[in-house]
Short mmCIF file of C-alpha atoms and ligand atoms in Angstrom, two decimals:
data_model
loop_
_atom_site.label_atom_id
_atom_site.label_comp_id
_atom_site.label_asym_id
_atom_site.label_seq_id
_atom_site.Cartn_x
_atom_site.Cartn_y
_atom_site.Cartn_z
CA MET A 1 0.02 0.09 0.11
CA THR A 2 2.91 2.54 0.18
CA THR A 3 3.18 2.94 -3.51
CA SER A 4 -0.76 3.85 -3.53
CA PRO A 5 -1.33 6.96 -5.20
CA ARG A 6 -2.42 9.60 -2.59
CA VAL A 7 -3.64 13.06 -2.87
CA ARG A 8 -2.63 16.03 -0.97
CA LEU A 9 -4.51 18.17 1.25
CA ALA A 10 -2.83 21.34 1.25
CA ALA A 11 -1.54 22.61 4.98
CA THR A 12 -4.02 25.32 6.55
CA ASP A 13 -2.95 27.60 9.49
CA HIS A 14 -3.78 24.77 11.71
CA GLU A 15 -3.14 21.91 10.09
CA PRO A 16 -0.21 20.20 8.54
CA ALA A 17 -0.45 18.87 4.92
CA ARG A 18 -2.36 15.63 4.74
CA ASP A 19 -1.73 12.70 1.89
CA LEU A 20 -5.01 10.68 1.58
CA PRO A 21 -5.54 7.45 -0.42
CA ALA A 22 -6.90 8.34 -4.15
CA ILE A 23 -9.86 5.82 -3.15
CA GLY A 24 -11.91 6.16 0.01
CA GLN A 25 -15.37 4.55 0.98
CA GLY A 26 -18.67 6.03 0.30
CA THR A 27 -21.57 5.31 3.15
CA TRP A 28 -24.83 6.39 1.14
CA TYR A 29 -27.56 3.79 1.72
CA LEU A 30 -25.86 2.21 4.95
CA GLY A 31 -27.59 2.17 7.98
CA GLU A 32 -31.34 1.89 5.91
CA GLY A 33 -31.90 -2.18 6.53
CA LEU A 34 -30.66 -2.72 2.72
CA ALA A 35 -27.90 -5.15 3.96
CA PRO A 36 -27.41 -6.94 7.30
CA ARG A 37 -25.81 -4.18 9.72
CA GLU A 38 -22.83 -6.24 10.71
CA ASP A 39 -21.96 -6.92 7.06
CA GLU A 40 -21.96 -2.99 6.49
CA VAL A 41 -19.60 -2.59 9.66
CA ARG A 42 -17.39 -5.56 8.13
CA ALA A 43 -17.18 -4.07 4.78
CA LEU A 44 -15.74 -0.57 6.42
CA GLN A 45 -13.33 -2.38 8.30
CA HIS A 46 -12.22 -4.56 5.53
CA GLY A 47 -11.61 -1.64 3.46
CA LEU A 48 -9.90 0.27 5.91
CA ALA A 49 -7.78 -3.00 6.37
CA HIS A 50 -7.04 -2.50 2.49
CA GLY A 51 -6.02 0.75 2.51
CA LEU A 52 -9.20 2.56 1.92
CA THR A 53 -8.99 4.61 4.86
CA LEU A 54 -11.08 7.94 4.08
CA ILE A 55 -14.75 7.21 4.81
CA ASP A 56 -17.07 9.70 3.37
CA THR A 57 -20.67 9.65 5.41
CA ALA A 58 -23.37 12.69 6.14
CA GLU A 59 -26.12 13.36 8.67
CA MET A 60 -28.68 12.80 5.68
CA TYR A 61 -27.69 9.07 4.79
CA GLY A 62 -30.28 6.87 6.62
CA ASP A 63 -31.38 9.76 8.62
CA GLY A 64 -27.94 9.46 10.67
CA GLY A 65 -28.24 5.82 10.22
CA ALA A 66 -24.94 5.66 8.11
CA GLU A 67 -23.15 7.76 10.82
CA GLU A 68 -24.13 4.97 13.43
CA VAL A 69 -22.71 2.35 11.23
CA VAL A 70 -19.53 4.22 10.49
CA GLY A 71 -19.44 4.65 14.47
CA GLU A 72 -19.61 0.93 15.15
CA ALA A 73 -17.04 0.13 12.60
CA LEU A 74 -14.64 2.71 13.85
CA ALA A 75 -15.48 2.27 17.73
CA ASP A 76 -11.94 0.60 18.29
CA ARG A 77 -10.00 1.82 15.44
CA ARG A 78 -11.11 5.53 15.00
CA ASP A 79 -7.37 6.46 14.41
CA GLU A 80 -7.10 4.40 11.11
CA ALA A 81 -9.68 6.66 9.24
CA PHE A 82 -9.93 10.13 7.75
CA LEU A 83 -13.33 10.63 8.73
CA VAL A 84 -15.61 13.05 6.40
CA SER A 85 -19.18 13.93 7.46
CA LYS A 86 -21.73 16.64 5.80
CA VAL A 87 -24.15 18.88 6.95
CA TYR A 88 -27.66 19.81 5.31
CA PRO A 89 -27.67 23.23 3.98
CA TRP A 90 -30.62 24.00 6.38
CA ASN A 91 -28.42 23.00 9.07
CA ALA A 92 -25.56 25.07 8.53
CA GLY A 93 -26.15 28.24 10.29
CA ARG A 94 -24.20 29.75 13.08
CA ASP A 95 -25.45 27.94 15.66
CA SER A 96 -27.39 24.95 14.06
CA ALA A 97 -24.45 23.60 12.42
CA ILE A 98 -23.02 23.47 15.83
CA ALA A 99 -25.64 21.38 16.90
CA ALA A 100 -25.75 19.26 13.68
CA CYS A 101 -21.94 18.50 13.95
CA GLU A 102 -22.36 17.49 17.70
CA ALA A 103 -25.06 15.18 16.54
CA SER A 104 -23.08 13.53 13.98
CA LEU A 105 -19.97 13.13 16.50
CA ARG A 106 -22.72 11.41 18.86
CA ARG A 107 -23.58 9.20 16.36
CA LEU A 108 -19.95 8.45 14.92
CA ARG A 109 -18.55 8.10 18.48
CA THR A 110 -15.93 10.37 18.15
CA ASP A 111 -14.68 13.77 19.46
CA HIS A 112 -13.68 15.06 16.11
CA LEU A 113 -14.21 15.04 12.18
CA ASP A 114 -11.18 15.18 10.11
CA LEU A 115 -13.47 17.08 7.16
CA TYR A 116 -16.97 18.40 7.65
CA LEU A 117 -18.81 19.64 4.42
CA LEU A 118 -21.66 21.88 3.51
CA HIS A 119 -23.56 19.21 1.57
CA TRP A 120 -24.95 21.53 -1.06
CA PRO A 121 -25.29 25.27 -1.24
CA GLY A 122 -28.37 26.58 0.55
CA SER A 123 -30.26 29.67 1.58
CA ILE A 124 -28.19 30.23 4.74
CA SER A 125 -25.49 32.80 4.11
CA LEU A 126 -22.24 31.40 3.55
CA ASP A 127 -21.03 33.88 6.32
CA GLU A 128 -22.87 32.22 8.97
CA THR A 129 -21.79 28.71 7.78
CA LEU A 130 -18.06 29.98 7.51
CA GLU A 131 -18.48 31.46 11.15
CA ALA A 132 -19.78 27.97 12.38
CA PHE A 133 -17.09 25.76 10.79
CA GLU A 134 -14.55 28.18 12.45
CA ARG A 135 -16.00 27.97 15.93
CA LEU A 136 -16.08 24.06 15.44
CA ARG A 137 -12.48 24.11 14.49
CA GLU A 138 -11.18 26.07 17.31
CA ALA A 139 -13.25 23.79 19.88
CA GLY A 140 -11.33 20.71 17.90
CA LYS A 141 -14.46 19.19 16.82
CA ILE A 142 -13.42 19.16 13.08
CA ARG A 143 -9.94 19.65 11.61
CA ARG A 144 -10.94 21.04 8.22
CA PHE A 145 -14.10 22.22 6.13
CA GLY A 146 -14.96 21.85 2.63
CA VAL A 147 -18.26 21.98 0.37
CA SER A 148 -20.26 19.66 -1.89
CA ASN A 149 -22.13 20.39 -5.13
CA PHE A 150 -20.39 23.66 -5.47
CA ASP A 151 -19.88 24.78 -9.21
CA VAL A 152 -17.37 27.35 -10.05
CA GLU A 153 -19.24 30.51 -9.53
CA GLU A 154 -20.00 29.13 -5.86
CA MET A 155 -16.55 28.26 -4.98
CA ALA A 156 -15.29 31.92 -6.40
CA ALA A 157 -18.06 33.63 -4.17
CA LEU A 158 -17.03 31.12 -1.19
CA SER A 159 -13.26 31.73 -1.69
CA ALA A 160 -13.81 35.65 -1.78
CA LEU A 161 -15.49 35.61 2.06
CA PRO A 162 -13.08 35.72 4.89
CA GLY A 163 -11.74 32.29 5.73
CA GLY A 164 -13.47 30.87 2.53
CA ALA A 165 -10.06 30.25 0.79
CA ALA A 166 -9.36 27.49 3.33
CA CYS A 167 -11.70 25.35 1.81
CA ALA A 168 -10.03 21.98 1.75
CA VAL A 169 -12.21 20.02 -0.96
CA ASN A 170 -15.26 20.17 -3.37
CA GLN A 171 -17.16 16.61 -3.40
CA VAL A 172 -18.96 16.46 -6.93
CA LEU A 173 -20.42 14.03 -9.17
CA TYR A 174 -17.80 12.54 -11.35
CA HIS A 175 -17.59 9.73 -13.63
CA LEU A 176 -16.32 8.54 -16.99
CA GLY A 177 -19.90 9.35 -18.13
CA SER A 178 -20.10 12.52 -16.65
CA ARG A 179 -17.14 14.61 -17.10
CA GLY A 180 -18.62 17.94 -17.24
CA ILE A 181 -16.54 19.48 -14.50
CA GLU A 182 -13.33 18.85 -16.43
CA HIS A 183 -14.41 22.13 -18.21
CA SER A 184 -13.86 24.78 -15.53
CA LEU A 185 -14.51 23.62 -12.22
CA LEU A 186 -11.82 21.12 -11.91
CA PRO A 187 -9.25 23.40 -13.50
CA TRP A 188 -10.43 26.26 -11.04
CA GLN A 189 -9.70 24.07 -8.00
CA ARG A 190 -6.56 22.83 -9.42
CA GLU A 191 -5.28 26.46 -9.85
CA ARG A 192 -5.88 26.66 -6.06
CA GLY A 193 -4.69 23.35 -5.05
CA ILE A 194 -8.23 22.28 -3.86
CA PRO A 195 -8.61 18.45 -4.42
CA THR A 196 -11.90 17.11 -6.05
CA MET A 197 -14.18 14.18 -4.23
CA ALA A 198 -15.57 12.30 -6.98
CA TYR A 199 -18.90 10.75 -5.76
CA CYS A 200 -20.70 7.73 -7.87
CA PRO A 201 -17.38 7.33 -9.53
CA LEU A 202 -19.39 3.93 -10.83
CA ALA A 203 -22.05 5.86 -12.37
CA GLN A 204 -24.59 4.42 -10.27
CA ALA A 205 -26.44 7.76 -10.20
CA GLY A 206 -26.61 11.33 -11.83
CA THR A 207 -28.56 12.71 -14.80
CA LEU A 208 -25.91 11.67 -17.32
CA ARG A 209 -26.09 8.19 -15.80
CA ARG A 210 -25.42 5.51 -18.22
CA ASP A 211 -24.71 1.68 -18.23
CA LEU A 212 -20.80 2.31 -18.27
CA LEU A 213 -20.23 -0.92 -16.73
CA GLY A 214 -21.80 -2.67 -19.50
CA HIS A 215 -20.29 -0.29 -22.16
CA PRO A 216 -18.60 -2.70 -24.77
CA GLU A 217 -15.62 -0.19 -24.82
CA VAL A 218 -15.24 -0.35 -21.03
CA LYS A 219 -15.51 -3.81 -20.98
CA ALA A 220 -13.09 -4.25 -23.94
CA VAL A 221 -10.27 -2.26 -22.49
CA ALA A 222 -11.14 -3.44 -19.18
CA ALA A 223 -10.51 -7.47 -20.10
CA GLU A 224 -7.40 -6.11 -22.36
CA LEU A 225 -5.69 -4.52 -18.79
CA GLY A 226 -6.80 -7.92 -17.02
CA ILE A 227 -9.17 -5.84 -14.65
CA THR A 228 -12.74 -5.34 -13.96
CA PRO A 229 -15.00 -2.43 -15.22
CA THR A 230 -15.47 -1.04 -11.94
CA GLN A 231 -11.70 -0.73 -11.42
CA LEU A 232 -11.29 0.83 -15.00
CA LEU A 233 -13.92 3.30 -13.85
CA LEU A 234 -11.88 3.79 -10.19
CA ALA A 235 -8.74 3.89 -12.15
CA TRP A 236 -9.95 6.53 -14.84
CA ALA A 237 -11.26 8.87 -12.12
CA ILE A 238 -7.91 8.97 -9.96
CA SER A 239 -5.72 9.13 -13.11
CA PRO A 240 -3.58 12.15 -13.05
CA ASN A 241 -5.05 14.74 -14.73
CA HIS A 242 -2.74 17.26 -16.60
CA GLY A 243 -0.02 15.97 -14.31
CA ALA A 244 -2.02 16.32 -11.04
CA ARG A 245 -3.13 13.92 -8.82
CA ASP A 246 -6.16 15.60 -7.06
CA VAL A 247 -8.89 13.26 -7.34
CA ILE A 248 -10.34 11.11 -4.44
CA ALA A 249 -12.94 8.44 -5.65
CA ILE A 250 -15.41 7.51 -2.99
CA PRO A 251 -17.30 4.62 -4.09
CA LYS A 252 -19.84 2.66 -1.72
CA ALA A 253 -19.22 -1.37 -1.60
CA THR A 254 -20.63 -3.81 1.11
CA GLN A 255 -19.99 -6.85 -0.64
CA LEU A 256 -16.43 -7.65 0.53
CA GLU A 257 -15.41 -8.80 -3.03
CA HIS A 258 -16.38 -5.20 -4.06
CA VAL A 259 -14.21 -3.49 -1.44
CA GLU A 260 -11.37 -5.88 -2.51
CA GLN A 261 -11.46 -4.75 -6.05
CA ASN A 262 -11.92 -1.03 -5.34
CA ALA A 263 -8.79 -1.25 -3.21
CA ALA A 264 -6.98 -3.08 -5.88
CA ALA A 265 -7.73 -0.22 -8.50
CA LEU A 266 -5.43 1.75 -6.44
CA ALA A 267 -2.61 0.09 -7.95
CA VAL A 268 -3.75 0.33 -11.56
CA GLU A 269 -1.89 3.09 -13.46
CA LEU A 270 -3.79 3.46 -16.90
CA ASP A 271 -1.68 4.12 -20.29
CA ALA A 272 -2.12 6.55 -22.73
CA GLU A 273 -3.60 4.32 -25.09
CA SER A 274 -6.38 3.20 -22.79
CA LEU A 275 -7.27 6.69 -21.94
CA ALA A 276 -7.32 7.47 -25.45
CA ARG A 277 -9.56 4.82 -26.24
CA LEU A 278 -12.21 5.70 -23.25
CA ASP A 279 -11.73 9.74 -24.50
CA ALA A 280 -13.11 8.82 -28.02
CA VAL A 281 -16.09 7.19 -26.79
CA PHE A 282 -16.84 9.55 -23.68
CA PRO A 283 -15.28 12.66 -24.81
CA ALA A 284 -14.27 15.57 -22.25
CA PRO A 285 -16.47 18.46 -22.58
CA SER A 286 -16.13 21.27 -24.96
CA ARG A 287 -18.15 23.55 -23.32
CA LYS A 288 -19.67 24.58 -19.66
CA THR A 289 -22.57 22.38 -18.77
CA ALA A 290 -24.83 22.76 -15.71
CA LEU A 291 -22.88 20.73 -12.86
CA ASP A 292 -24.21 17.07 -12.62
CA ILE A 293 -25.97 16.23 -9.16
CA VAL A 294 -27.83 13.26 -7.78
N1 NAP B 301 -22.16 14.86 -1.78
C1 NAP B 301 -23.46 14.10 -2.45
O1 NAP B 301 -24.23 14.95 -2.94
C2 NAP B 301 -23.18 12.79 -2.81
C3 NAP B 301 -24.15 12.27 -3.67
C4 NAP B 301 -23.78 10.78 -3.80
C5 NAP B 301 -23.18 10.14 -3.33
N2 NAP B 301 -22.07 10.77 -2.54
C6 NAP B 301 -21.18 9.86 -1.71
O2 NAP B 301 -20.25 9.33 -2.78
C7 NAP B 301 -20.65 7.90 -2.53
C8 NAP B 301 -20.58 6.75 -3.68
O3 NAP B 301 -21.73 7.14 -4.15
P1 NAP B 301 -22.93 5.76 -4.46
O4 NAP B 301 -23.09 5.24 -3.46
O5 NAP B 301 -24.17 6.77 -4.99
O6 NAP B 301 -22.28 5.32 -6.00
P2 NAP B 301 -21.16 4.50 -6.44
O7 NAP B 301 -20.07 4.28 -5.29
O8 NAP B 301 -21.05 5.05 -7.62
O9 NAP B 301 -22.00 3.03 -6.34
C9 NAP B 301 -22.29 2.23 -5.20
C10 NAP B 301 -22.69 0.95 -6.01
O10 NAP B 301 -21.61 0.21 -6.89
C11 NAP B 301 -21.48 -1.14 -6.40
N3 NAP B 301 -20.33 -1.34 -6.61
C12 NAP B 301 -19.12 -0.92 -5.26
N4 NAP B 301 -18.04 -1.47 -5.96
C13 NAP B 301 -18.25 -2.40 -7.03
C14 NAP B 301 -17.29 -3.33 -7.52
N5 NAP B 301 -16.52 -3.34 -7.24
N6 NAP B 301 -17.74 -4.03 -8.60
C15 NAP B 301 -19.34 -4.15 -8.78
N7 NAP B 301 -20.00 -3.08 -8.18
C16 NAP B 301 -19.51 -2.41 -7.28
C17 NAP B 301 -22.05 -1.40 -4.84
O11 NAP B 301 -22.40 -2.69 -4.38
P3 NAP B 301 -22.38 -3.13 -2.84
O12 NAP B 301 -22.69 -2.14 -2.12
O13 NAP B 301 -23.45 -4.33 -3.30
O14 NAP B 301 -20.99 -3.62 -2.92
C18 NAP B 301 -23.54 -0.18 -4.69
O15 NAP B 301 -24.54 -0.81 -5.52
C19 NAP B 301 -21.81 7.56 -1.62
O16 NAP B 301 -21.93 6.22 -0.97
C20 NAP B 301 -21.46 8.79 -0.91
O17 NAP B 301 -20.87 8.56 0.45
C21 NAP B 301 -22.07 11.92 -2.30
#
């Protein structure tokens, strides 16, 4: 695992730079009874053991149920994980964000989050949210803050606010079949050293959802490389783009075999020919499009 690709979170005034694995673990739909709880807990622990040490959750998922599953998985190994959670936009006020974070911490059975994200832009002023994030940081309850589902204009507005430029990441929908962010959002963030967390990296959602895993070219390229189509999609999402390694994919997987395949995708380096073949079928955007969301 030592040679696995890593993505660097920049140092802040209060935290040193932090290198994270380029593939983490999502948790949407955990804690909803879709799979036995012990299977969900075991899958997250299995992922940790295989180097998928970033865990992404949210107060929204399963109405707190996903955070409870994560809390159980991390009960005796909190230090092994880089833990990310998200606040609903309507809970992102000066005081409500503090209460929401404290409730997340209780469900997660921890005293701090490594990263706390605003789940999507809402109607509460970002000034207020930033103030709450700063109070949470001062209290040691969060180490860094970031956002999710922000397009370029929203990122620019955020970074113009006092403290806003310290935004650590933006988490957005990104997969081979939905490349809109490559036109302007990704370059904007890259210029400022703000990594992207790619959600739905296996194309399980989004308005541009396609059956990527069953696409003949995806299957053909994967077969020639001796990997699965899902590993191809993950390796593609995290492959260095314009020389930068700044995308972290966060697939959700409950089946242990899936977890292992996803971890093994960290070792897959796509060659130029494979990337070109995928580009030919799934071209990069030539113009700005609306941010794809779930
Ligand atoms: N910020 C946001 O607004 C936002 C929105 C959506 C998602 N997210 C985050 O991003 C995470 C990932 O997105 P997602 O859960 O929607 O979709 P996803 O990760 O693209 O897909 C999840 C699905 O893929 C399957 N899968 C995982 N690994 C596989 C493999 N190796 N082979 C075959 N199938 C595999 C899973 O099956 P099993 O579970 O059966 O293994 C599950 O059905 C979420 O869990 C959440 O943490 C954030």
